[in-house]
PDB file of C-alpha atoms and ligand atoms in Angstrom:
ATOM      1  CA  MET A  27     194.647 108.784 136.470  1.00 67.00           C
ATOM      2  CA  ILE A  28     193.539 105.168 135.242  1.00 79.00           C
ATOM      3  CA  ILE A  29     192.794 102.825 137.970  1.00 87.00           C
ATOM      4  CA  HIS A  30     191.347  99.470 136.466  1.00 94.00           C
ATOM      5  CA  HIS A  31     191.332  97.358 139.405  1.00 98.00           C
ATOM      6  CA  CYS A  32     192.025  98.314 143.029  1.00 98.00           C
ATOM      7  CA  THR A  33     193.625  95.354 144.620  1.00 98.00           C
ATOM      8  CA  ARG A  34     196.849  96.344 146.355  1.00 97.00           C
ATOM      9  CA  SER A  35     198.574  99.356 147.742  1.00 97.00           C
ATOM     10  CA  GLN A  36     201.738  98.923 145.584  1.00 95.00           C
ATOM     11  CA  GLN A  37     199.911  99.773 142.422  1.00 96.00           C
ATOM     12  CA  PHE A  38     199.331 103.311 143.406  1.00 97.00           C
ATOM     13  CA  THR A  39     202.042 106.075 142.659  1.00 97.00           C
ATOM     14  CA  ARG A  40     202.485 109.377 144.431  1.00 97.00           C
ATOM     15  CA  ARG A  41     201.024 111.022 141.513  1.00 97.00           C
ATOM     16  CA  SER A  42     197.961 108.645 141.425  1.00 97.00           C
ATOM     17  CA  ILE A  43     197.443 109.422 145.287  1.00 98.00           C
ATOM     18  CA  SER A  44     197.805 112.893 144.881  1.00 97.00           C
ATOM     19  CA  ASP A  45     195.182 113.123 142.227  1.00 97.00           C
ATOM     20  CA  LEU A  46     192.886 110.858 144.193  1.00 98.00           C
ATOM     21  CA  PHE A  47     193.139 113.247 147.047  1.00 98.00           C
ATOM     22  CA  GLU A  48     192.621 116.295 144.883  1.00 98.00           C
ATOM     23  CA  SER A  49     189.502 114.689 143.464  1.00 97.00           C
ATOM     24  CA  ALA A  50     188.200 113.965 147.134  1.00 98.00           C
ATOM     25  CA  ARG A  51     188.714 117.462 148.200  1.00 98.00           C
ATOM     26  CA  SER A  52     186.918 118.665 145.070  1.00 97.00           C
ATOM     27  CA  ILE A  53     183.996 116.291 145.712  1.00 97.00           C
ATOM     28  CA  ARG A  54     183.893 117.615 149.367  1.00 97.00           C
ATOM     29  CA  GLU A  55     183.472 121.188 147.741  1.00 96.00           C
ATOM     30  CA  ARG A  56     181.045 120.277 144.931  1.00 94.00           C
ATOM     31  CA  PRO A  57     179.481 116.844 144.970  1.00 88.00           C
ATOM     32  CA  HIS A  58     177.797 115.849 141.594  1.00 93.00           C
ATOM     33  CA  PRO A  59     175.620 112.894 140.790  1.00 96.00           C
ATOM     34  CA  VAL A  60     178.243 111.723 138.119  1.00 97.00           C
ATOM     35  CA  LEU A  61     177.456 107.901 138.778  1.00 98.00           C
ATOM     36  CA  SER A  62     173.726 108.303 138.156  1.00 98.00           C
ATOM     37  CA  GLY A  63     172.528 104.927 136.429  1.00 98.00           C
ATOM     38  CA  ARG A  64     175.745 103.054 137.373  1.00 98.00           C
ATOM     39  CA  ILE A  65     175.446  99.873 139.794  1.00 98.00           C
ATOM     40  CA  LEU A  66     177.823  98.888 142.602  1.00 98.00           C
ATOM     41  CA  ILE A  67     177.988  95.395 143.515  1.00 98.00           C
ATOM     42  CA  SER A  68     179.125  94.540 147.338  1.00 96.00           C
ATOM     43  CA  LEU A  69     180.108  91.008 147.812  1.00 96.00           C
ATOM     44  CA  PHE A  70     181.163  90.460 151.578  1.00 96.00           C
ATOM     45  CA  TYR A  71     182.219  87.095 152.553  1.00 94.00           C
ATOM     46  CA  GLU A  72     183.372  88.615 156.152  1.00 94.00           C
ATOM     47  CA  PRO A  73     181.806  91.026 158.247  1.00 92.00           C
ATOM     48  CA  SER A  74     182.087  94.705 157.790  1.00 93.00           C
ATOM     49  CA  THR A  75     180.580  97.920 158.942  1.00 93.00           C
ATOM     50  CA  ARG A  76     182.486 100.856 157.740  1.00 95.00           C
ATOM     51  CA  THR A  77     183.784  99.467 154.645  1.00 97.00           C
ATOM     52  CA  ARG A  78     180.693  98.168 153.094  1.00 97.00           C
ATOM     53  CA  LEU A  79     178.463 101.156 154.236  1.00 97.00           C
ATOM     54  CA  SER A  80     180.840 103.727 153.344  1.00 98.00           C
ATOM     55  CA  PHE A  81     181.308 102.395 149.921  1.00 98.00           C
ATOM     56  CA  GLU A  82     177.470 102.203 149.533  1.00 98.00           C
ATOM     57  CA  SER A  83     177.014 105.722 150.813  1.00 98.00           C
ATOM     58  CA  ALA A  84     179.786 106.826 148.533  1.00 98.00           C
ATOM     59  CA  MET A  85     177.752 105.291 145.522  1.00 98.00           C
ATOM     60  CA  CYS A  86     174.579 106.808 146.585  1.00 98.00           C
ATOM     61  CA  ARG A  87     176.047 110.274 147.110  1.00 97.00           C
ATOM     62  CA  LEU A  88     177.118 110.178 143.459  1.00 98.00           C
ATOM     63  CA  GLY A  89     173.880 109.104 142.299  1.00 98.00           C
ATOM     64  CA  GLY A  90     174.488 105.550 141.745  1.00 98.00           C
ATOM     65  CA  THR A  91     172.769 102.548 143.209  1.00 98.00           C
ATOM     66  CA  CYS A  92     174.147  99.417 145.095  1.00 98.00           C
ATOM     67  CA  ILE A  93     173.142  95.707 145.116  1.00 97.00           C
ATOM     68  CA  GLY A  94     174.895  92.913 146.955  1.00 94.00           C
ATOM     69  CA  THR A  95     175.056  90.485 149.754  1.00 87.00           C
ATOM     70  CA  ASP A  96     177.089  90.393 153.205  1.00 80.00           C
ATOM     71  CA  ASN A  97     177.630  87.052 154.497  1.00 82.00           C
ATOM     72  CA  ALA A  98     178.171  85.977 150.877  1.00 83.00           C
ATOM     73  CA  GLY A  99     179.744  82.751 151.909  1.00 80.00           C
ATOM     74  CA  GLU A 100     176.243  81.672 153.432  1.00 78.00           C
ATOM     75  CA  PHE A 101     173.848  83.453 151.133  1.00 71.00           C
ATOM     76  CA  SER A 102     175.414  83.281 147.777  1.00 75.00           C
ATOM     77  CA  SER A 103     175.724  80.212 145.490  1.00 79.00           C
ATOM     78  CA  VAL A 104     179.022  79.286 147.309  1.00 78.00           C
ATOM     79  CA  VAL A 105     176.954  76.962 149.475  1.00 78.00           C
ATOM     80  CA  LYS A 106     176.143  75.058 146.436  1.00 81.00           C
ATOM     81  CA  GLY A 107     179.832  74.888 145.385  1.00 85.00           C
ATOM     82  CA  GLU A 108     180.124  77.705 143.093  1.00 89.00           C
ATOM     83  CA  THR A 109     183.665  79.060 142.650  1.00 93.00           C
ATOM     84  CA  LEU A 110     184.685  82.438 143.317  1.00 94.00           C
ATOM     85  CA  GLU A 111     185.492  82.889 139.712  1.00 96.00           C
ATOM     86  CA  ASP A 112     182.144  82.060 138.509  1.00 95.00           C
ATOM     87  CA  THR A 113     180.603  84.213 140.825  1.00 94.00           C
ATOM     88  CA  ILE A 114     182.697  87.031 139.523  1.00 96.00           C
ATOM     89  CA  ARG A 115     182.027  86.387 136.064  1.00 96.00           C
ATOM     90  CA  VAL A 116     178.354  86.400 136.547  1.00 95.00           C
ATOM     91  CA  CYS A 117     178.357  89.799 138.739  1.00 96.00           C
ATOM     92  CA  GLY A 118     180.147  91.323 135.900  1.00 96.00           C
ATOM     93  CA  THR A 119     176.924  91.265 133.994  1.00 97.00           C
ATOM     94  CA  TYR A 120     174.927  92.679 136.902  1.00 97.00           C
ATOM     95  CA  GLY A 121     176.563  95.873 137.628  1.00 98.00           C
ATOM     96  CA  ASP A 122     179.435  98.174 136.707  1.00 98.00           C
ATOM     97  CA  ILE A 123     181.874  97.940 139.471  1.00 98.00           C
ATOM     98  CA  LEU A 124     182.348  95.188 142.322  1.00 98.00           C
ATOM     99  CA  VAL A 125     183.808  95.567 145.806  1.00 98.00           C
ATOM    100  CA  ILE A 126     184.884  92.343 147.458  1.00 98.00           C
ATOM    101  CA  ARG A 127     185.758  91.438 151.069  1.00 97.00           C
ATOM    102  CA  HIS A 128     187.016  87.719 151.370  1.00 96.00           C
ATOM    103  CA  PRO A 129     188.881  85.638 154.032  1.00 95.00           C
ATOM    104  CA  GLU A 130     191.573  84.477 151.487  1.00 96.00           C
ATOM    105  CA  ASP A 131     194.765  86.742 150.813  1.00 96.00           C
ATOM    106  CA  ASP A 132     194.525  86.396 147.028  1.00 97.00           C
ATOM    107  CA  ALA A 133     190.782  86.628 146.444  1.00 97.00           C
ATOM    108  CA  ALA A 134     190.590  90.083 145.069  1.00 98.00           C
ATOM    109  CA  ASP A 135     193.571  89.228 142.526  1.00 98.00           C
ATOM    110  CA  ARG A 136     191.712  86.190 141.569  1.00 98.00           C
ATOM    111  CA  ALA A 137     188.575  88.164 141.148  1.00 98.00           C
ATOM    112  CA  ALA A 138     190.499  90.881 138.968  1.00 98.00           C
ATOM    113  CA  LYS A 139     191.880  88.239 136.690  1.00 98.00           C
ATOM    114  CA  VAL A 140     188.332  87.077 135.703  1.00 98.00           C
ATOM    115  CA  SER A 141     186.324  90.088 135.916  1.00 98.00           C
ATOM    116  CA  SER A 142     184.874  92.063 133.017  1.00 97.00           C
ATOM    117  CA  ILE A 143     184.063  94.932 135.405  1.00 98.00           C
ATOM    118  CA  PRO A 144     186.433  96.895 137.833  1.00 98.00           C
ATOM    119  CA  ILE A 145     187.184  95.084 141.112  1.00 98.00           C
ATOM    120  CA  ILE A 146     187.822  96.800 144.500  1.00 98.00           C
ATOM    121  CA  ASN A 147     189.635  95.086 147.353  1.00 98.00           C
ATOM    122  CA  ALA A 148     187.517  95.836 150.621  1.00 98.00           C
ATOM    123  CA  GLY A 149     190.066  93.577 152.697  1.00 98.00           C
ATOM    124  CA  SER A 150     191.583  90.258 151.685  1.00 97.00           C
ATOM    125  CA  GLY A 151     192.609  87.876 154.510  1.00 96.00           C
ATOM    126  CA  LYS A 152     195.747  88.885 156.143  1.00 96.00           C
ATOM    127  CA  GLY A 153     196.692  90.549 152.802  1.00 96.00           C
ATOM    128  CA  GLN A 154     195.520  93.923 152.002  1.00 97.00           C
ATOM    129  CA  HIS A 155     192.976  96.495 152.262  1.00 98.00           C
ATOM    130  CA  PRO A 156     194.196  99.165 150.221  1.00 98.00           C
ATOM    131  CA  THR A 157     191.092 101.701 150.302  1.00 98.00           C
ATOM    132  CA  GLN A 158     191.463 101.688 154.127  1.00 98.00           C
ATOM    133  CA  ALA A 159     195.079 102.857 153.585  1.00 98.00           C
ATOM    134  CA  LEU A 160     194.132 105.480 151.120  1.00 98.00           C
ATOM    135  CA  LEU A 161     191.667 107.047 153.704  1.00 98.00           C
ATOM    136  CA  ASP A 162     194.298 106.585 156.347  1.00 98.00           C
ATOM    137  CA  LEU A 163     196.886 108.483 154.269  1.00 98.00           C
ATOM    138  CA  PHE A 164     194.297 111.162 153.330  1.00 98.00           C
ATOM    139  CA  THR A 165     193.519 111.780 157.144  1.00 98.00           C
ATOM    140  CA  ILE A 166     197.159 111.961 157.860  1.00 98.00           C
ATOM    141  CA  GLU A 167     197.668 114.606 154.955  1.00 98.00           C
ATOM    142  CA  GLU A 168     194.528 116.740 155.966  1.00 98.00           C
ATOM    143  CA  ARG A 169     196.200 116.904 159.502  1.00 98.00           C
ATOM    144  CA  PHE A 170     199.715 117.600 158.744  1.00 98.00           C
ATOM    145  CA  ARG A 171     199.386 119.018 155.133  1.00 98.00           C
ATOM    146  CA  ARG A 172     202.196 116.671 154.092  1.00 98.00           C
ATOM    147  CA  ILE A 173     203.157 112.952 154.171  1.00 98.00           C
ATOM    148  CA  ASP A 174     206.883 113.156 153.581  1.00 98.00           C
ATOM    149  CA  GLY A 175     208.965 113.423 156.838  1.00 98.00           C
ATOM    150  CA  ILE A 176     206.190 111.779 158.953  1.00 98.00           C
ATOM    151  CA  THR A 177     206.976 109.421 162.049  1.00 98.00           C
ATOM    152  CA  VAL A 178     204.336 106.635 162.355  1.00 98.00           C
ATOM    153  CA  ALA A 179     204.110 104.044 165.100  1.00 98.00           C
ATOM    154  CA  LEU A 180     202.103 100.958 163.973  1.00 98.00           C
ATOM    155  CA  VAL A 181     200.954  99.027 167.091  1.00 98.00           C
ATOM    156  CA  GLY A 182     199.109  95.933 167.732  1.00 97.00           C
ATOM    157  CA  ASP A 183     198.734  92.560 165.591  1.00 97.00           C
ATOM    158  CA  LEU A 184     200.882  93.455 162.789  1.00 97.00           C
ATOM    159  CA  ALA A 185     201.323  89.933 161.745  1.00 97.00           C
ATOM    160  CA  ASN A 186     197.559  89.674 160.806  1.00 96.00           C
ATOM    161  CA  GLY A 187     196.407  93.056 160.350  1.00 96.00           C
ATOM    162  CA  ARG A 188     195.777  93.858 156.580  1.00 98.00           C
ATOM    163  CA  THR A 189     195.212  97.635 157.240  1.00 98.00           C
ATOM    164  CA  ILE A 190     198.733  98.102 158.321  1.00 98.00           C
ATOM    165  CA  ARG A 191     200.243  96.079 155.777  1.00 98.00           C
ATOM    166  CA  SER A 192     198.493  98.259 153.101  1.00 98.00           C
ATOM    167  CA  LEU A 193     199.292 101.399 154.950  1.00 98.00           C
ATOM    168  CA  ALA A 194     203.187 100.494 155.328  1.00 98.00           C
ATOM    169  CA  TYR A 195     203.334  99.960 151.482  1.00 98.00           C
ATOM    170  CA  LEU A 196     201.811 103.306 150.676  1.00 98.00           C
ATOM    171  CA  LEU A 197     204.121 105.146 153.264  1.00 98.00           C
ATOM    172  CA  GLY A 198     207.028 103.659 151.395  1.00 97.00           C
ATOM    173  CA  LYS A 199     206.266 105.755 148.506  1.00 97.00           C
ATOM    174  CA  TYR A 200     207.084 109.027 150.483  1.00 98.00           C
ATOM    175  CA  GLU A 201     210.431 110.761 151.473  1.00 97.00           C
ATOM    176  CA  ASN A 202     212.104 110.534 154.860  1.00 97.00           C
ATOM    177  CA  VAL A 203     209.437 108.587 156.541  1.00 98.00           C
ATOM    178  CA  THR A 204     210.016 106.638 159.932  1.00 98.00           C
ATOM    179  CA  ILE A 205     207.840 103.738 160.866  1.00 98.00           C
ATOM    180  CA  ARG A 206     208.159 102.116 164.439  1.00 98.00           C
ATOM    181  CA  PHE A 207     206.486  98.799 164.514  1.00 98.00           C
ATOM    182  CA  VAL A 208     205.175  97.946 168.053  1.00 98.00           C
ATOM    183  CA  SER A 209     204.029  94.381 168.730  1.00 98.00           C
ATOM    184  CA  PRO A 210     204.487  91.099 170.758  1.00 97.00           C
ATOM    185  CA  PRO A 211     207.229  89.204 168.746  1.00 95.00           C
ATOM    186  CA  GLN A 212     204.799  86.399 167.766  1.00 94.00           C
ATOM    187  CA  LEU A 213     202.516  89.161 166.159  1.00 96.00           C
ATOM    188  CA  GLY A 214     205.391  90.947 164.313  1.00 97.00           C
ATOM    189  CA  VAL A 215     205.174  92.492 161.122  1.00 97.00           C
ATOM    190  CA  SER A 216     206.213  90.208 158.225  1.00 96.00           C
ATOM    191  CA  ASN A 217     209.419  90.331 156.308  1.00 97.00           C
ATOM    192  CA  ASP A 218     207.914  91.231 152.736  1.00 96.00           C
ATOM    193  CA  ILE A 219     206.867  94.639 154.340  1.00 97.00           C
ATOM    194  CA  LEU A 220     210.449  95.045 155.926  1.00 97.00           C
ATOM    195  CA  ALA A 221     212.098  94.273 152.720  1.00 97.00           C
ATOM    196  CA  TYR A 222     209.846  96.691 150.596  1.00 97.00           C
ATOM    197  CA  LEU A 223     210.561  99.392 153.118  1.00 97.00           C
ATOM    198  CA  ASP A 224     214.499  98.791 152.835  1.00 97.00           C
ATOM    199  CA  LYS A 225     214.317  98.944 149.190  1.00 96.00           C
ATOM    200  CA  HIS A 226     212.328 102.164 149.532  1.00 96.00           C
ATOM    201  CA  HIS A 227     214.817 103.708 152.105  1.00 95.00           C
ATOM    202  CA  VAL A 228     212.151 103.939 154.776  1.00 97.00           C
ATOM    203  CA  ARG A 229     213.703 104.079 158.279  1.00 98.00           C
ATOM    204  CA  HIS A 230     211.990 101.402 160.457  1.00 98.00           C
ATOM    205  CA  SER A 231     212.660  99.726 163.972  1.00 98.00           C
ATOM    206  CA  ARG A 232     210.749  97.157 165.888  1.00 97.00           C
ATOM    207  CA  HIS A 233     209.743  97.191 169.563  1.00 98.00           C
ATOM    208  CA  GLU A 234     208.063  94.820 172.087  1.00 97.00           C
ATOM    209  CA  SER A 235     206.647  97.595 174.233  1.00 95.00           C
ATOM    210  CA  LEU A 236     205.057 100.947 173.673  1.00 94.00           C
ATOM    211  CA  ASP A 237     207.281 102.398 176.566  1.00 89.00           C
ATOM    212  CA  GLY A 238     209.621 105.007 175.059  1.00 90.00           C
ATOM    213  CA  VAL A 239     208.162 104.676 171.645  1.00 97.00           C
ATOM    214  CA  LEU A 240     205.804 107.752 171.634  1.00 97.00           C
ATOM    215  CA  ASP A 241     207.545 111.022 171.860  1.00 97.00           C
ATOM    216  CA  HIS A 242     206.971 114.790 170.702  1.00 97.00           C
ATOM    217  CA  LYS A 243     208.440 113.520 167.359  1.00 97.00           C
ATOM    218  CA  THR A 244     205.531 110.918 166.826  1.00 98.00           C
ATOM    219  CA  ASP A 245     203.124 112.261 164.339  1.00 98.00           C
ATOM    220  CA  VAL A 246     200.897 109.107 164.203  1.00 98.00           C
ATOM    221  CA  CYS A 247     200.256 106.399 166.736  1.00 98.00           C
ATOM    222  CA  TYR A 248     198.072 103.839 164.691  1.00 98.00           C
ATOM    223  CA  LEU A 249     196.504 101.171 166.824  1.00 98.00           C
ATOM    224  CA  THR A 250     195.105  97.719 165.692  1.00 97.00           C
ATOM    225  CA  ARG A 251     192.798  95.237 167.126  1.00 96.00           C
ATOM    226  CA  VAL A 252     194.289  91.544 168.022  1.00 96.00           C
ATOM    227  CA  GLN A 253     192.803  89.673 165.209  1.00 95.00           C
ATOM    228  CA  LYS A 254     191.696  86.724 166.984  1.00 90.00           C
ATOM    229  CA  GLU A 255     189.679  85.354 163.935  1.00 90.00           C
ATOM    230  CA  ARG A 256     193.162  84.930 162.073  1.00 92.00           C
ATOM    231  CA  ASN A 257     195.544  84.239 164.682  1.00 88.00           C
ATOM    232  CA  GLY A 258     193.803  81.610 166.492  1.00 88.00           C
ATOM    233  CA  LEU A 259     194.342  83.410 169.975  1.00 91.00           C
ATOM    234  CA  SER A 260     191.851  82.679 172.779  1.00 93.00           C
ATOM    235  CA  GLY A 261     189.792  85.670 173.870  1.00 91.00           C
ATOM    236  CA  LEU A 262     191.485  85.838 176.989  1.00 92.00           C
ATOM    237  CA  GLU A 263     195.005  85.792 175.359  1.00 92.00           C
ATOM    238  CA  ALA A 264     194.011  88.460 172.764  1.00 93.00           C
ATOM    239  CA  ALA A 265     192.482  90.742 175.833  1.00 92.00           C
ATOM    240  CA  ARG A 266     195.955  90.216 177.588  1.00 93.00           C
ATOM    241  CA  ILE A 267     197.890  91.356 174.299  1.00 93.00           C
ATOM    242  CA  ALA A 268     195.593  94.316 173.732  1.00 92.00           C
ATOM    243  CA  SER A 269     195.914  95.595 177.354  1.00 93.00           C
ATOM    244  CA  ARG A 270     199.998  95.550 176.790  1.00 96.00           C
ATOM    245  CA  TYR A 271     199.362  97.539 173.447  1.00 97.00           C
ATOM    246  CA  ARG A 272     196.877 100.020 174.448  1.00 97.00           C
ATOM    247  CA  MET A 273     196.681 103.676 174.358  1.00 98.00           C
ATOM    248  CA  THR A 274     196.268 105.616 177.630  1.00 98.00           C
ATOM    249  CA  PRO A 275     196.027 109.223 178.317  1.00 97.00           C
ATOM    250  CA  HIS A 276     199.348 109.017 179.983  1.00 97.00           C
ATOM    251  CA  LEU A 277     201.063 107.562 176.731  1.00 97.00           C
ATOM    252  CA  ALA A 278     198.772 110.060 174.739  1.00 98.00           C
ATOM    253  CA  GLY A 279     200.370 112.938 176.830  1.00 97.00           C
ATOM    254  CA  ARG A 280     203.875 111.984 175.454  1.00 97.00           C
ATOM    255  CA  MET A 281     202.635 112.985 171.873  1.00 98.00           C
ATOM    256  CA  ARG A 282     202.126 116.540 170.894  1.00 98.00           C
ATOM    257  CA  PRO A 283     198.568 117.670 170.954  1.00 98.00           C
ATOM    258  CA  ASP A 284     198.565 117.952 167.173  1.00 98.00           C
ATOM    259  CA  ALA A 285     199.456 114.337 166.614  1.00 98.00           C
ATOM    260  CA  CYS A 286     196.846 111.727 165.501  1.00 98.00           C
ATOM    261  CA  ILE A 287     195.854 108.604 167.333  1.00 98.00           C
ATOM    262  CA  MET A 288     194.349 106.459 164.646  1.00 98.00           C
ATOM    263  CA  HIS A 289     192.619 103.058 164.454  1.00 98.00           C
ATOM    264  CA  PRO A 290     190.643 101.523 161.563  1.00 98.00           C
ATOM    265  CA  LEU A 291     187.929 100.335 163.830  1.00 98.00           C
ATOM    266  CA  PRO A 292     186.416  98.293 165.345  1.00 97.00           C
ATOM    267  CA  ARG A 293     188.132  98.598 168.556  1.00 96.00           C
ATOM    268  CA  ASN A 294     188.676  96.339 171.603  1.00 94.00           C
ATOM    269  CA  GLU A 295     190.417  97.025 174.737  1.00 94.00           C
ATOM    270  CA  GLU A 296     193.511  98.725 172.941  1.00 96.00           C
ATOM    271  CA  LEU A 297     191.499 101.816 172.532  1.00 97.00           C
ATOM    272  CA  PRO A 298     189.610 102.734 175.605  1.00 97.00           C
ATOM    273  CA  LEU A 299     186.748 105.176 175.313  1.00 98.00           C
ATOM    274  CA  GLU A 300     188.468 107.834 177.461  1.00 98.00           C
ATOM    275  CA  ILE A 301     190.720 108.488 174.450  1.00 98.00           C
ATOM    276  CA  ASP A 302     187.748 109.705 172.353  1.00 98.00           C
ATOM    277  CA  ALA A 303     188.099 113.344 174.038  1.00 98.00           C
ATOM    278  CA  LEU A 304     191.788 113.868 173.582  1.00 98.00           C
ATOM    279  CA  PRO A 305     192.767 116.405 170.744  1.00 98.00           C
ATOM    280  CA  GLN A 306     194.818 113.484 168.974  1.00 98.00           C
ATOM    281  CA  ALA A 307     191.829 111.169 168.656  1.00 98.00           C
ATOM    282  CA  CYS A 308     191.402 110.878 164.619  1.00 98.00           C
ATOM    283  CA  TYR A 309     189.540 107.568 164.122  1.00 98.00           C
ATOM    284  CA  PHE A 310     186.063 109.119 163.390  1.00 98.00           C
ATOM    285  CA  ASP A 311     187.899 111.459 161.016  1.00 98.00           C
ATOM    286  CA  GLN A 312     189.233 108.424 159.454  1.00 98.00           C
ATOM    287  CA  ALA A 313     185.603 106.882 159.086  1.00 98.00           C
ATOM    288  CA  ARG A 314     184.309 110.247 157.930  1.00 97.00           C
ATOM    289  CA  ASN A 315     187.324 110.359 155.092  1.00 98.00           C
ATOM    290  CA  GLY A 316     186.370 106.764 153.985  1.00 98.00           C
ATOM    291  CA  VAL A 317     183.365 108.016 152.209  1.00 98.00           C
ATOM    292  CA  LEU A 318     185.027 110.918 150.429  1.00 98.00           C
ATOM    293  CA  ILE A 319     188.017 108.649 149.444  1.00 98.00           C
ATOM    294  CA  ARG A 320     185.886 105.997 148.100  1.00 98.00           C
ATOM    295  CA  MET A 321     183.575 108.588 146.268  1.00 98.00           C
ATOM    296  CA  ALA A 322     186.821 109.840 144.568  1.00 98.00           C
ATOM    297  CA  LEU A 323     188.039 106.079 143.741  1.00 98.00           C
ATOM    298  CA  LEU A 324     184.560 105.168 142.408  1.00 98.00           C
ATOM    299  CA  ALA A 325     184.210 108.273 140.054  1.00 97.00           C
ATOM    300  CA  SER A 326     187.652 107.749 138.867  1.00 97.00           C
ATOM    301  CA  MET A 327     187.398 103.934 138.333  1.00 97.00           C
ATOM    302  CA  LEU A 328     184.143 104.411 136.376  1.00 97.00           C
ATOM    303  CA  ASN A 329     185.673 107.419 134.495  1.00 91.00           C
ATOM    304  CA  ALA A 330     183.113 109.826 135.705  1.00 87.00           C
TER     305      ALA A 330
HETATM  306  C1  LIG B 135     189.571  96.545 159.363  1.00 85.79           C
HETATM  307  C2  LIG B 135     189.357  95.244 158.650  1.00 85.79           C
HETATM  308  O1  LIG B 135     188.512  94.789 158.329  1.00 85.79           O
HETATM  309  O2  LIG B 135     190.657  94.936 158.171  1.00 85.79           O
HETATM  310  N1  LIG B 135     188.392  97.207 159.489  1.00 85.79           N
HETATM  311  C3  LIG B 135     187.872  98.055 158.663  1.00 85.79           C
HETATM  312  O3  LIG B 135     187.799  97.792 157.377  1.00 85.79           O
HETATM  313  N2  LIG B 135     187.837  99.412 159.011  1.00 85.79           N
HETATM  314  C4  LIG B 135     190.200  96.261 160.576  1.00 85.79           C
HETATM  315  C5  LIG B 135     189.755  95.003 161.660  1.00 85.79           C
HETATM  316  O4  LIG B 135     188.938  94.351 161.272  1.00 85.79           O
HETATM  317  O5  LIG B 135     190.604  95.170 162.639  1.00 85.79           O
END
């Protein structure tokens, strides 16, 4: 499997995904310090907890080291007017692989165009977050031992959430998948995703309410936060929407006990703490799997 840059979900094939998952499972059994002497650079222009720390943990667990800056927009030379392209060119001389999170949709692609070292997109604006989607898919496969034939509800701010965009693109690679998009009309999934799913024969439907969407056929209910920083909604309006697109023990009870409730985190009102004790809660498994998938990805991209 050759992955030069990792910027969007569409670049993966079923084969490269299954190779990556196999490598993640073998790393889980037998971790080796295969990246000793290699340096990961993290360049985060937007806040992050899980993505940044799990990449850095993954690199350290494989014997490598990490350098970087969070709040890159504030602390790096951007404040002096440096372009993203120049920053990337220079970083290429300091490290072996670069992980970038940026508010603009095309930032990772722009970085990949000029970079001398592999680029990983750790979230680009409203665009994509491919490594989150890979760890989401891995979590689903770990639970059900398959991805073909699954039924997934994607819920919340589908217009601005990059994790569901990347996940929908990955799901489109599997057979007999059904996706139910659940959101208020103004935060609905965008047409490029629907066109892609049509092209790949994925059954999909759109719903304005969670009522009647979750049932014993639902394998996954993937909730997302209302992205106030991107959609311009007030805190009050965002909370009002989150309370309508919110998991409850009653709704979870309509799903099978072995189904998954997923969330990329951080959570707001849409995922109350009382859900944590339910058998379907999978979001901390997602976070744990993030380290494993990122270890497999780093090892693969650095040919270790
Ligand atoms: C997500 C992101 O940054 O897109 N977080 C993450 O990486 N786990 C989700 C979000 O911010 O809502």
